[in-house]
Short mmCIF file of C-alpha atoms in Angstrom, two decimals:
data_model
loop_
_atom_site.label_atom_id
_atom_site.label_comp_id
_atom_site.label_asym_id
_atom_site.label_seq_id
_atom_site.Cartn_x
_atom_site.Cartn_y
_atom_site.Cartn_z
CA MET A 38 -2.79 -15.60 -17.69
CA ALA A 39 -2.89 -18.17 -20.74
CA VAL A 40 -2.83 -17.10 -24.56
CA TYR A 41 -4.24 -19.12 -26.88
CA ARG A 42 -5.17 -18.81 -30.66
CA LEU A 43 -8.52 -20.26 -30.84
CA GLU A 44 -9.75 -21.26 -34.20
CA THR A 45 -13.77 -21.21 -35.77
CA PRO A 46 -16.20 -23.88 -34.79
CA ILE A 47 -15.37 -23.33 -30.40
CA SER A 48 -15.76 -26.33 -28.77
CA GLU A 49 -16.76 -27.08 -25.10
CA GLY A 50 -14.34 -27.89 -23.98
CA GLU A 51 -11.87 -25.20 -25.82
CA ALA A 52 -14.02 -22.66 -24.27
CA ARG A 53 -15.15 -23.87 -20.68
CA ARG A 54 -10.87 -23.70 -20.61
CA LEU A 55 -10.93 -20.38 -20.79
CA ARG A 56 -10.20 -18.90 -18.20
CA ALA A 57 -11.37 -14.52 -16.68
CA GLY A 58 -7.55 -12.73 -18.26
CA ASP A 59 -6.66 -15.00 -20.12
CA ILE A 60 -6.20 -13.07 -24.26
CA VAL A 61 -7.38 -14.91 -27.22
CA TYR A 62 -6.27 -14.53 -31.02
CA LEU A 63 -9.59 -15.96 -32.89
CA THR A 64 -9.12 -17.34 -36.67
CA GLY A 65 -12.28 -18.64 -39.11
CA ILE A 66 -15.55 -16.74 -39.11
CA VAL A 67 -17.54 -14.23 -36.29
CA VAL A 68 -20.64 -12.84 -36.96
CA THR A 69 -22.14 -9.94 -35.35
CA ALA A 70 -24.68 -9.10 -33.96
CA ARG A 71 -26.43 -5.38 -31.78
CA ASP A 72 -29.45 -5.20 -29.76
CA LYS A 73 -32.41 -5.56 -32.89
CA ALA A 74 -30.12 -8.90 -34.35
CA HIS A 75 -30.40 -10.21 -30.98
CA ARG A 76 -34.31 -9.53 -30.68
CA ARG A 77 -34.54 -10.96 -34.37
CA ILE A 78 -32.82 -14.26 -33.51
CA LEU A 79 -35.12 -14.92 -31.09
CA GLU A 80 -38.01 -14.52 -32.67
CA TYR A 81 -36.76 -17.39 -35.71
CA VAL A 82 -36.03 -19.38 -33.14
CA GLU A 83 -38.89 -18.65 -30.81
CA SER A 84 -40.83 -19.36 -34.53
CA GLY A 85 -38.93 -22.52 -36.21
CA ARG A 86 -37.28 -20.26 -39.00
CA ARG A 87 -33.85 -22.14 -39.22
CA LEU A 88 -31.19 -18.85 -39.23
CA PRO A 89 -29.48 -17.70 -41.98
CA VAL A 90 -25.96 -19.05 -40.70
CA ASP A 91 -25.32 -21.61 -37.88
CA LEU A 92 -23.80 -20.42 -34.74
CA ARG A 93 -23.47 -23.75 -33.37
CA GLY A 94 -19.96 -23.62 -32.03
CA GLY A 95 -19.40 -19.90 -33.40
CA VAL A 96 -18.62 -16.74 -32.21
CA ILE A 97 -20.84 -13.41 -31.34
CA TYR A 98 -19.73 -9.90 -32.01
CA HIS A 99 -21.59 -7.25 -30.37
CA CYS A 100 -20.09 -5.02 -32.92
CA GLY A 101 -21.79 -2.73 -35.54
CA PRO A 102 -19.28 -2.04 -38.25
CA HIS A 103 -18.27 0.23 -40.95
CA ALA A 104 -19.11 -1.70 -44.71
CA VAL A 105 -19.28 0.36 -47.56
CA LYS A 106 -20.25 -1.31 -50.79
CA THR A 107 -17.88 -1.35 -53.53
CA PRO A 108 -18.15 -3.13 -57.09
CA GLY A 109 -15.76 -5.79 -55.57
CA GLY A 110 -18.20 -6.13 -52.76
CA TRP A 111 -18.51 -5.29 -49.26
CA VAL A 112 -15.29 -4.06 -47.73
CA VAL A 113 -15.30 -3.11 -43.85
CA LEU A 114 -13.48 -0.55 -42.69
CA ALA A 115 -13.68 0.00 -38.72
CA ALA A 116 -14.76 -2.94 -36.69
CA GLY A 117 -14.67 -2.16 -33.09
CA PRO A 118 -16.65 -4.34 -30.94
CA THR A 119 -20.02 -1.75 -29.81
CA THR A 120 -21.12 -1.70 -25.44
CA SER A 121 -22.81 -5.21 -24.33
CA MET A 122 -24.95 -3.98 -21.79
CA ARG A 123 -27.47 -3.65 -24.56
CA MET A 124 -28.10 -6.96 -25.19
CA GLU A 125 -27.76 -8.15 -21.16
CA SER A 126 -31.94 -8.37 -22.27
CA VAL A 127 -31.38 -11.73 -24.38
CA MET A 128 -28.06 -12.43 -24.63
CA ALA A 129 -28.60 -16.10 -22.16
CA GLU A 130 -31.45 -16.70 -24.55
CA VAL A 131 -29.06 -15.77 -27.71
CA LEU A 132 -26.88 -18.09 -26.11
CA GLN A 133 -28.96 -21.11 -25.58
CA ALA A 134 -30.38 -21.09 -28.21
CA THR A 135 -27.61 -20.90 -30.95
CA GLY A 136 -25.20 -22.87 -29.35
CA ALA A 137 -22.41 -20.04 -29.88
CA ARG A 138 -18.93 -20.39 -27.51
CA LEU A 139 -18.07 -17.10 -27.13
CA VAL A 140 -19.10 -13.27 -27.33
CA ILE A 141 -17.43 -10.87 -28.12
CA GLY A 142 -18.03 -7.33 -26.62
CA LYS A 143 -17.25 -4.30 -24.16
CA GLY A 144 -18.28 -2.86 -21.28
CA GLY A 145 -18.72 -6.96 -19.33
CA MET A 146 -22.62 -7.82 -19.71
CA GLY A 147 -24.63 -8.74 -16.45
CA SER A 148 -24.49 -11.66 -13.78
CA ARG A 149 -27.99 -13.77 -16.22
CA THR A 150 -24.77 -13.82 -19.23
CA LEU A 151 -23.11 -15.00 -16.69
CA LYS A 152 -25.21 -17.53 -15.56
CA ALA A 153 -25.65 -18.79 -18.74
CA LEU A 154 -21.77 -18.69 -19.78
CA MET A 155 -21.89 -21.63 -16.93
CA LYS A 156 -24.66 -23.64 -17.96
CA VAL A 157 -24.07 -23.99 -21.70
CA GLY A 158 -20.14 -23.47 -21.61
CA ALA A 159 -19.22 -20.59 -23.14
CA ALA A 160 -17.37 -17.09 -22.82
CA TYR A 161 -17.78 -13.45 -23.01
CA ALA A 162 -14.20 -11.37 -23.97
CA VAL A 163 -13.59 -7.84 -25.02
CA PHE A 164 -11.40 -6.28 -28.04
CA THR A 165 -10.25 -3.09 -26.67
CA GLY A 166 -13.05 -0.50 -27.62
CA GLY A 167 -12.77 2.37 -30.56
CA ALA A 168 -9.84 -0.17 -31.74
CA GLY A 169 -11.79 -0.63 -35.81
CA SER A 170 -8.82 0.02 -37.83
CA LEU A 171 -6.74 -2.52 -35.78
CA ALA A 172 -9.75 -5.29 -36.43
CA ALA A 173 -11.25 -3.79 -39.90
CA LEU A 174 -6.66 -5.80 -40.33
CA SER A 175 -7.77 -8.61 -39.18
CA ILE A 176 -10.62 -9.07 -40.56
CA LYS A 177 -9.96 -11.10 -44.37
CA ARG A 178 -13.09 -10.96 -46.06
CA VAL A 179 -16.85 -10.07 -45.60
CA VAL A 180 -18.35 -14.01 -46.06
CA ASP A 181 -21.71 -12.72 -46.46
CA VAL A 182 -24.90 -10.46 -44.64
CA HIS A 183 -27.94 -10.90 -43.84
CA TRP A 184 -30.89 -8.33 -42.64
CA LEU A 185 -29.33 -5.32 -43.99
CA ASP A 186 -32.75 -4.17 -43.78
CA LEU A 187 -32.50 -3.27 -39.92
CA GLY A 188 -29.51 -1.11 -41.32
CA VAL A 189 -25.62 -1.33 -42.04
CA PRO A 190 -24.63 -1.17 -38.02
CA GLU A 191 -27.20 -3.42 -37.55
CA ALA A 192 -27.06 -6.27 -39.86
CA LEU A 193 -25.57 -9.85 -39.33
CA TRP A 194 -21.78 -10.22 -40.89
CA VAL A 195 -20.65 -12.78 -41.07
CA LEU A 196 -17.01 -11.99 -40.73
CA GLU A 197 -13.28 -14.46 -41.92
CA VAL A 198 -11.11 -13.33 -38.72
CA GLU A 199 -7.04 -14.37 -38.64
CA ASP A 200 -6.05 -13.67 -35.39
CA PHE A 201 -8.27 -10.92 -34.70
CA GLY A 202 -7.31 -9.98 -31.03
CA PRO A 203 -6.16 -9.20 -28.22
CA LEU A 204 -9.64 -10.19 -27.03
CA ILE A 205 -9.43 -10.68 -23.08
CA VAL A 206 -11.89 -12.63 -21.68
CA THR A 207 -13.58 -11.29 -18.82
CA MET A 208 -16.41 -14.31 -18.35
CA ASP A 209 -15.65 -17.39 -18.41
CA SER A 210 -17.44 -20.39 -17.85
CA ARG A 211 -17.11 -20.87 -14.33
CA GLY A 212 -18.42 -18.18 -12.67
CA SER A 213 -15.59 -15.52 -12.54
CA SER A 214 -15.90 -12.31 -14.01
CA LEU A 215 -13.52 -9.00 -13.89
CA HIS A 216 -16.48 -6.84 -14.56
CA LYS A 217 -17.83 -4.65 -11.74
CA GLY A 218 -19.25 -1.37 -12.37
CA THR A 219 -21.57 -2.21 -15.93
CA GLY A 220 -23.87 -0.30 -14.81
CA THR A 221 -27.49 -0.87 -16.06
CA TYR A 222 -28.99 -0.56 -19.63
CA MET B 1159 -14.57 27.46 -56.33
CA SER B 1160 -17.00 29.58 -54.86
CA LEU B 1161 -16.91 30.55 -50.91
CA GLU B 1162 -19.59 28.19 -49.43
CA ASP B 1163 -18.21 25.18 -51.22
CA SER B 1164 -14.97 25.74 -49.77
CA VAL B 1165 -16.85 25.81 -46.40
CA THR B 1166 -18.45 22.53 -47.24
CA ARG B 1167 -14.23 21.82 -48.67
CA ALA B 1168 -13.65 22.98 -45.19
CA ALA B 1169 -16.17 21.16 -42.79
CA TYR B 1170 -15.64 17.77 -44.76
CA ALA B 1171 -11.87 18.03 -43.96
CA ALA B 1172 -12.51 18.25 -40.46
CA ILE B 1173 -14.17 15.53 -40.62
CA ALA B 1174 -12.00 13.73 -43.01
CA SER B 1175 -9.24 14.53 -40.32
CA ALA B 1176 -10.83 13.82 -37.24
CA VAL B 1177 -12.50 10.41 -38.21
CA ARG B 1178 -9.18 8.62 -39.04
CA PHE B 1179 -6.03 11.00 -37.72
CA MET B 1180 -6.28 10.73 -34.20
CA PRO B 1181 -5.67 14.84 -32.02
CA GLY B 1182 -1.74 14.82 -31.23
CA ASP B 1183 -2.82 15.52 -27.48
CA VAL B 1184 -4.85 12.76 -27.63
CA TYR B 1185 -2.78 10.15 -29.31
CA ARG B 1186 0.25 11.70 -26.08
CA ALA B 1187 -2.01 11.37 -23.88
CA ILE B 1188 -2.21 7.68 -24.95
CA VAL B 1189 1.25 6.48 -25.32
CA ARG B 1190 2.09 8.74 -21.71
CA ALA B 1191 -0.32 6.44 -19.90
CA TRP B 1192 0.15 3.39 -21.19
CA GLU B 1193 4.21 4.50 -20.54
CA LYS B 1194 2.47 5.16 -16.43
CA GLU B 1195 0.30 1.29 -16.42
CA GLU B 1196 1.01 -1.46 -14.71
CA SER B 1197 -1.69 -4.33 -15.16
CA PRO B 1198 -0.39 -6.14 -18.35
CA ILE B 1199 -4.45 -6.21 -18.63
CA ALA B 1200 -4.56 -2.33 -19.03
CA SER B 1201 -1.49 -2.07 -20.91
CA LYS B 1202 -2.35 -5.12 -23.26
CA VAL B 1203 -5.72 -2.88 -23.87
CA LEU B 1204 -3.73 1.00 -24.10
CA GLU B 1205 -0.84 -1.12 -26.26
CA SER B 1206 -4.33 -2.14 -29.20
CA MET B 1207 -5.33 1.62 -28.74
CA ILE B 1208 -1.96 2.79 -29.90
CA ARG B 1209 -2.01 0.66 -32.62
CA THR B 1210 -4.96 0.94 -34.12
CA MET B 1211 -4.13 4.60 -33.45
CA GLU B 1212 -1.06 4.63 -36.57
CA LEU B 1213 -2.52 1.74 -38.26
CA SER B 1214 -5.46 4.69 -39.27
CA CYS B 1215 -2.60 7.16 -39.61
CA GLY B 1216 -0.62 4.81 -42.17
CA ARG B 1217 -3.52 3.49 -44.54
CA GLY B 1218 -5.81 6.76 -43.76
CA LEU B 1219 -8.51 4.02 -41.81
CA PRO B 1220 -11.40 5.10 -39.38
CA LEU B 1221 -10.13 4.90 -36.34
CA CYS B 1222 -13.55 3.76 -35.19
CA GLN B 1223 -16.45 2.33 -36.49
CA ASP B 1224 -18.79 4.63 -34.56
CA THR B 1225 -18.55 7.01 -35.94
CA GLY B 1226 -20.47 8.83 -33.35
CA THR B 1227 -22.96 12.01 -33.25
CA PRO B 1228 -21.49 14.65 -36.13
CA HIS B 1229 -21.66 17.39 -33.19
CA PHE B 1230 -20.10 21.07 -34.77
CA LEU B 1231 -20.02 24.00 -32.99
CA VAL B 1232 -18.71 27.30 -34.91
CA GLU B 1233 -16.88 30.42 -34.27
CA LEU B 1234 -19.19 32.97 -36.67
CA GLY B 1235 -17.26 35.89 -37.07
CA ASP B 1236 -19.21 39.37 -37.65
CA GLY B 1237 -17.77 39.40 -41.45
CA PHE B 1238 -17.32 36.39 -42.62
CA PRO B 1239 -19.92 36.64 -45.40
CA VAL B 1240 -21.62 32.56 -45.01
CA ARG B 1241 -25.04 33.05 -42.31
CA SER B 1242 -27.63 31.20 -42.29
CA LYS B 1243 -26.38 28.88 -44.94
CA LEU B 1244 -23.51 26.85 -42.84
CA TYR B 1245 -26.86 24.51 -41.67
CA THR B 1246 -27.37 23.18 -45.23
CA LEU B 1247 -23.48 23.74 -45.72
CA LEU B 1248 -22.92 21.66 -43.10
CA GLU B 1249 -25.50 19.18 -43.59
CA GLU B 1250 -23.64 18.47 -46.63
CA ALA B 1251 -20.12 17.97 -45.69
CA VAL B 1252 -22.15 15.20 -43.29
CA ARG B 1253 -23.16 14.35 -46.11
CA ARG B 1254 -20.67 13.09 -48.74
CA ALA B 1255 -18.94 12.42 -46.03
CA THR B 1256 -20.75 8.81 -45.22
CA LEU B 1257 -21.42 8.04 -48.61
CA LYS B 1258 -17.68 8.63 -49.46
CA GLY B 1259 -17.01 5.58 -46.88
CA LEU B 1260 -15.83 8.30 -43.66
CA LEU B 1261 -18.64 7.80 -41.37
CA ARG B 1262 -21.30 5.47 -40.40
CA PRO B 1263 -24.82 6.36 -41.24
CA ASN B 1264 -25.56 6.96 -37.54
CA ALA B 1265 -28.69 8.44 -38.11
CA VAL B 1266 -32.55 6.88 -37.26
CA ASP B 1267 -36.20 8.44 -37.20
CA PRO B 1268 -36.80 7.87 -33.02
CA LEU B 1269 -40.00 6.92 -34.41
CA THR B 1270 -39.47 3.82 -36.35
CA SER B 1271 -35.62 3.27 -36.24
CA ARG B 1272 -35.64 3.24 -39.72
CA ASN B 1273 -31.45 4.80 -40.74
CA THR B 1274 -31.32 7.34 -42.85
CA GLY B 1275 -27.91 6.11 -44.60
CA ASP B 1276 -26.55 9.41 -44.87
CA ASN B 1277 -26.74 11.23 -41.02
CA THR B 1278 -28.61 13.55 -41.89
CA GLY B 1279 -31.99 13.92 -40.53
CA LEU B 1280 -34.42 16.26 -38.02
CA GLY B 1281 -31.94 18.04 -36.15
CA LEU B 1282 -28.30 16.43 -37.17
CA PRO B 1283 -25.48 17.24 -37.70
CA VAL B 1284 -26.39 18.59 -34.19
CA VAL B 1285 -24.74 22.67 -35.37
CA GLU B 1286 -23.76 25.09 -32.38
CA VAL B 1287 -23.60 28.29 -33.80
CA GLU B 1288 -21.58 31.46 -31.05
CA LEU B 1289 -21.02 34.50 -33.11
CA VAL B 1290 -17.45 36.16 -32.15
CA GLU B 1291 -15.29 39.00 -33.20
CA GLY B 1292 -13.84 38.85 -37.36
CA ASP B 1293 -13.47 38.66 -40.80
CA SER B 1294 -12.41 34.43 -39.88
CA LEU B 1295 -15.12 31.29 -39.87
CA ARG B 1296 -13.46 28.63 -36.82
CA ILE B 1297 -15.31 25.13 -37.78
CA HIS B 1298 -14.79 23.04 -34.15
CA PHE B 1299 -15.88 19.20 -35.22
CA ALA B 1300 -15.85 16.08 -33.11
CA ALA B 1301 -17.11 12.73 -33.84
CA LYS B 1302 -18.79 11.43 -30.25
CA GLY B 1303 -19.40 7.87 -30.14
CA GLY B 1304 -22.32 6.22 -28.67
CA GLY B 1305 -21.21 4.88 -25.51
CA SER B 1306 -19.71 7.87 -24.89
CA GLU B 1307 -23.59 9.18 -23.90
CA LYS B 1308 -24.36 6.36 -21.56
CA PRO B 1309 -22.70 8.29 -18.36
CA SER B 1310 -23.83 11.24 -18.96
CA ALA B 1311 -26.07 13.67 -15.50
CA LEU B 1312 -27.20 16.57 -15.14
CA LYS B 1313 -28.21 17.64 -10.84
CA ILE B 1314 -29.29 20.27 -9.07
CA TYR B 1315 -27.35 21.26 -6.22
CA THR B 1316 -27.87 23.50 -3.49
CA PRO B 1317 -25.74 26.69 -3.63
CA THR B 1318 -24.19 25.91 -0.39
CA THR B 1319 -22.28 22.70 -1.93
CA PRO B 1320 -18.30 23.53 -2.04
CA LEU B 1321 -18.39 23.25 -5.91
CA VAL B 1322 -15.06 20.46 -6.45
CA GLU B 1323 -18.25 18.57 -4.68
CA ALA B 1324 -20.49 19.21 -6.06
CA ALA B 1325 -18.91 18.04 -9.27
CA TRP B 1326 -16.91 15.29 -7.73
CA SER B 1327 -20.14 13.78 -7.32
CA LEU B 1328 -21.63 13.89 -10.36
CA VAL B 1329 -18.72 12.68 -11.77
CA ARG B 1330 -17.93 9.76 -9.71
CA GLU B 1331 -21.26 8.47 -9.28
CA SER B 1332 -21.53 8.65 -13.05
CA LEU B 1333 -18.54 7.52 -13.99
CA GLU B 1334 -18.65 3.86 -11.14
CA LYS B 1335 -21.83 2.98 -12.71
CA TYR B 1336 -22.01 3.70 -16.64
CA GLY B 1337 -17.61 4.46 -17.18
CA PRO B 1338 -16.43 1.54 -18.26
CA LEU B 1339 -19.51 1.52 -21.40
CA ALA B 1340 -18.09 5.44 -22.32
CA CYS B 1341 -14.86 3.21 -23.98
CA PRO B 1342 -12.62 5.04 -21.19
CA PRO B 1343 -9.63 6.41 -20.91
CA VAL B 1344 -12.18 9.15 -20.97
CA ILE B 1345 -11.68 12.60 -21.00
CA VAL B 1346 -14.43 14.17 -18.37
CA GLY B 1347 -16.53 17.71 -19.34
CA VAL B 1348 -17.97 19.07 -16.68
CA GLY B 1349 -20.09 22.17 -16.74
CA PHE B 1350 -21.44 24.60 -13.64
CA ALA B 1351 -24.31 26.86 -14.23
CA GLY B 1352 -27.82 28.46 -13.41
CA THR B 1353 -30.09 26.39 -15.70
CA ALA B 1354 -29.79 22.85 -16.64
CA ALA B 1355 -29.25 24.09 -20.33
CA GLU B 1356 -26.99 25.91 -20.35
CA ALA B 1357 -24.80 23.50 -17.19
CA VAL B 1358 -25.31 21.10 -20.11
CA ARG B 1359 -24.14 22.89 -22.68
CA LEU B 1360 -21.25 24.38 -21.22
CA SER B 1361 -20.71 20.08 -19.94
CA ARG B 1362 -19.86 19.23 -23.39
CA LYS B 1363 -18.28 22.31 -24.71
CA ALA B 1364 -15.63 21.05 -22.18
CA LEU B 1365 -15.43 18.08 -24.00
CA PHE B 1366 -13.57 20.56 -27.15
CA ARG B 1367 -10.92 21.57 -25.24
CA PRO B 1368 -7.42 19.59 -25.91
CA VAL B 1369 -6.09 16.99 -23.40
CA GLY B 1370 -3.59 18.98 -21.15
CA GLU B 1371 -4.49 22.84 -21.17
CA ARG B 1372 -6.06 24.12 -18.52
CA HIS B 1373 -8.68 26.38 -17.84
CA TRP B 1374 -7.78 30.42 -18.10
CA ASP B 1375 -9.15 30.74 -14.91
CA ASP B 1376 -6.66 29.38 -12.46
CA ARG B 1377 -9.37 28.22 -9.72
CA ILE B 1378 -11.12 26.43 -12.51
CA ALA B 1379 -8.15 25.61 -13.25
CA ALA B 1380 -6.90 24.01 -10.04
CA MET B 1381 -10.45 22.02 -9.50
CA GLU B 1382 -9.30 20.03 -12.93
CA GLU B 1383 -6.14 19.10 -11.71
CA GLU B 1384 -8.15 17.88 -8.81
CA LEU B 1385 -10.89 16.55 -10.69
CA LEU B 1386 -8.40 14.07 -12.45
CA ALA B 1387 -6.07 13.27 -9.58
CA ARG B 1388 -9.51 11.26 -7.85
CA VAL B 1389 -10.96 10.36 -10.76
CA ASN B 1390 -8.03 8.30 -11.80
CA ARG B 1391 -7.67 7.02 -8.33
CA LEU B 1392 -10.77 5.22 -9.02
CA GLY B 1393 -9.23 2.41 -10.41
CA LEU B 1394 -11.65 1.75 -13.54
CA GLY B 1395 -9.02 1.55 -16.56
CA PRO B 1396 -8.82 1.41 -19.71
CA GLN B 1397 -12.00 -0.25 -21.21
CA GLY B 1398 -12.64 -0.20 -17.11
CA LEU B 1399 -10.47 -3.71 -16.82
CA GLY B 1400 -8.77 -2.01 -14.05
CA GLY B 1401 -5.78 0.41 -13.79
CA LEU B 1402 -4.24 4.25 -13.75
CA ALA B 1403 -6.21 5.99 -16.50
CA THR B 1404 -9.34 6.46 -15.96
CA ALA B 1405 -9.84 9.48 -17.91
CA LEU B 1406 -7.34 11.54 -19.99
CA ASP B 1407 -8.00 14.57 -18.70
CA VAL B 1408 -10.47 16.12 -16.88
CA LYS B 1409 -11.83 20.16 -18.64
CA ILE B 1410 -15.20 22.53 -16.86
CA GLU B 1411 -16.74 25.12 -18.19
CA TYR B 1412 -18.92 28.06 -16.11
CA SER B 1413 -21.48 30.63 -16.11
CA TYR B 1414 -22.26 32.19 -13.48
CA ARG B 1415 -25.56 31.33 -12.14
CA HIS B 1416 -29.14 32.24 -10.00
CA THR B 1417 -28.38 32.54 -6.46
CA ALA B 1418 -30.72 29.62 -5.49
CA VAL B 1419 -28.91 27.24 -8.17
CA LEU B 1420 -26.28 25.57 -8.59
CA ALA B 1421 -26.65 23.30 -11.59
CA VAL B 1422 -23.99 21.05 -12.67
CA ALA B 1423 -23.64 18.59 -15.31
CA VAL B 1424 -21.10 15.88 -16.74
CA SER B 1425 -19.69 14.51 -19.83
CA THR B 1426 -17.44 12.49 -21.17
CA MET B 1427 -16.14 12.16 -24.98
CA CYS B 1428 -14.20 8.00 -25.65
CA TRP B 1429 -11.09 8.17 -25.29
CA SER B 1430 -10.82 8.26 -29.32
CA ALA B 1431 -11.35 11.29 -28.98
CA ARG B 1432 -11.77 12.48 -32.08
CA ARG B 1433 -11.77 16.19 -33.31
CA ALA B 1434 -10.19 18.67 -35.89
CA THR B 1435 -10.92 22.90 -36.21
CA VAL B 1436 -10.63 23.77 -39.42
CA GLU B 1437 -11.01 28.37 -40.31
CA VAL B 1438 -11.67 29.33 -43.02
CA LEU B 1439 -11.26 33.21 -43.95
CA PRO B 1440 -13.24 35.39 -46.26
CA THR B 1441 -11.40 34.98 -49.32
CA GLY B 1442 -12.06 30.97 -49.32
CA GLU B 1443 -8.63 30.04 -48.36
CA ALA B 1444 -8.37 27.55 -45.67
CA THR B 1445 -6.31 26.22 -42.91
CA ILE B 1446 -6.84 23.17 -40.15
CA VAL B 1447 -5.76 24.23 -37.79
CA SER B 1448 -5.40 21.52 -34.66
CA GLU B 1449 -2.36 19.15 -34.97
CA HIS B 1450 -3.00 15.08 -35.75
CA LEU B 1451 -1.28 11.90 -36.00
CA ALA B 1452 -0.12 11.77 -39.47
CA PRO B 1453 2.10 9.59 -41.47
CA SER B 1454 6.51 11.81 -40.60
CA ASN B 1455 8.88 10.18 -43.09
CA ASP B 1456 8.49 6.29 -42.12
CA ALA B 1457 6.58 7.11 -38.86
CA CYS B 1458 3.59 8.99 -37.21
CA ALA B 1459 3.51 11.92 -35.36
CA PRO B 1460 1.73 14.57 -34.22
CA ARG B 1461 1.80 18.14 -36.79
CA ARG B 1462 -0.29 20.21 -38.72
CA ILE B 1463 -1.51 18.55 -41.88
CA SER B 1464 -3.06 20.64 -45.40
CA LEU B 1465 -6.17 20.23 -45.81
CA GLU B 1466 -4.63 18.10 -48.50
CA GLU B 1467 -3.58 15.11 -46.34
CA ALA B 1468 -6.88 15.15 -45.02
CA LEU B 1469 -7.91 13.59 -47.81
CA THR B 1470 -5.38 10.81 -47.96
CA PRO B 1471 -7.46 7.77 -49.83
CA ILE B 1472 -8.20 4.96 -47.19
CA THR B 1473 -6.35 2.34 -48.05
CA HIS B 1474 -7.67 -1.12 -46.89
CA PRO B 1475 -6.00 -4.42 -45.85
CA SER B 1476 -7.36 -6.38 -48.80
CA GLY B 1477 -5.19 -3.13 -51.11
CA LEU B 1478 -8.20 -1.74 -52.02
CA VAL B 1479 -7.50 1.63 -52.56
CA LEU B 1480 -10.49 4.07 -51.86
CA ARG B 1481 -10.35 7.82 -52.86
CA VAL B 1482 -12.98 9.60 -50.16
#
């Protein structure tokens, strides 16, 4: 159980070094995406449109933040993970299309995603579900938000984080997974 | 302030305390689970949960971004003057709590997926009313996270099946399939009844009873303990990553059934079991009767809190202070 402090962008080598059971603290940029955003990412890629944010070496966070708009801009009050299995049917394609190196969520994902992690060189980590205020503590700033037409939880939030964690790597690029009963969606 | 305003204010205070100040029974149960846990990963997860609860206590931040489906269970006394207007008042409390940042807007039209932006809509918030003796109004509020709906299950058993075995087969099946999605250690609610709808209703009502509090019927109390022990031998553990704590408690509610029907339902509540209870008297006087993790001297401890404390501003990590 190694402990890593990673900064974005994450290289393929760094992502491939991560093993199930490792702990990560992350500094840099994470981009939130839920069901609808995943689908829109694929629509964009299929139609040749440029994504509003470059995800190469990036981190996709399965999260619908609880954010409020203040006169000084958006403020995130809580930002724990959402259930990753809802994204299982499209995760492999999104990883291929974006070049992201780390997916953060909760509950684990299935065999399609695991295969994609091995192929592209990426890892999946969980942040403790329900630890919303703990996540908010490590968010330094809302850099940007796209696709707000999908609703606040479903939008693409670009967040600057510092020492975001503990993230527990549960699926790695060697095909190891700590998840057994993740169910099907 | 009119009595109607007092009811709205009390419901608002219940929301404000539930989503930020963890019920004392839940906090204690998580700390106990952490003390017992042996796996390093499970301990790390439980540690994050404890840090989250203490952080929210100190800063008044919402505990979890998924403030769930707002759910009210109301005990309406015979002598309490506000009757059908209650629905509108509770809806108003939810709307205000959303606009003030206490609740994330989660309500969407099922046909278009359009978010209404204020957690209200057809049938929302969920309000169940029970008529009771007395003059007062008791409002139990729970914020039930979306993931915790996934293990919900219902099955009609042959009445010759022993009760405990019927419950166990359904609980085990739903937790093994979907437990990790409901943010374990969960609270498991079980309902036994003679109709499907009643079993489901009772399984959800069971989730409102505090962790550690046993059923008044000793036979059911024994069954709760038996099922809890079995659930925690499943080994799913915190967040489904393996460990001792799969459930914080198992709660059962039951009603008499049709001789040919044994309906069993299972509902689960995430570890972040955010609930609160307020009582309003016909004079308008309101109190929060549930215990919550709240600032005490320089630390956080479970205790009763006042309505004013429930409305403590949010102190965001950036230094920004938001009035609620």
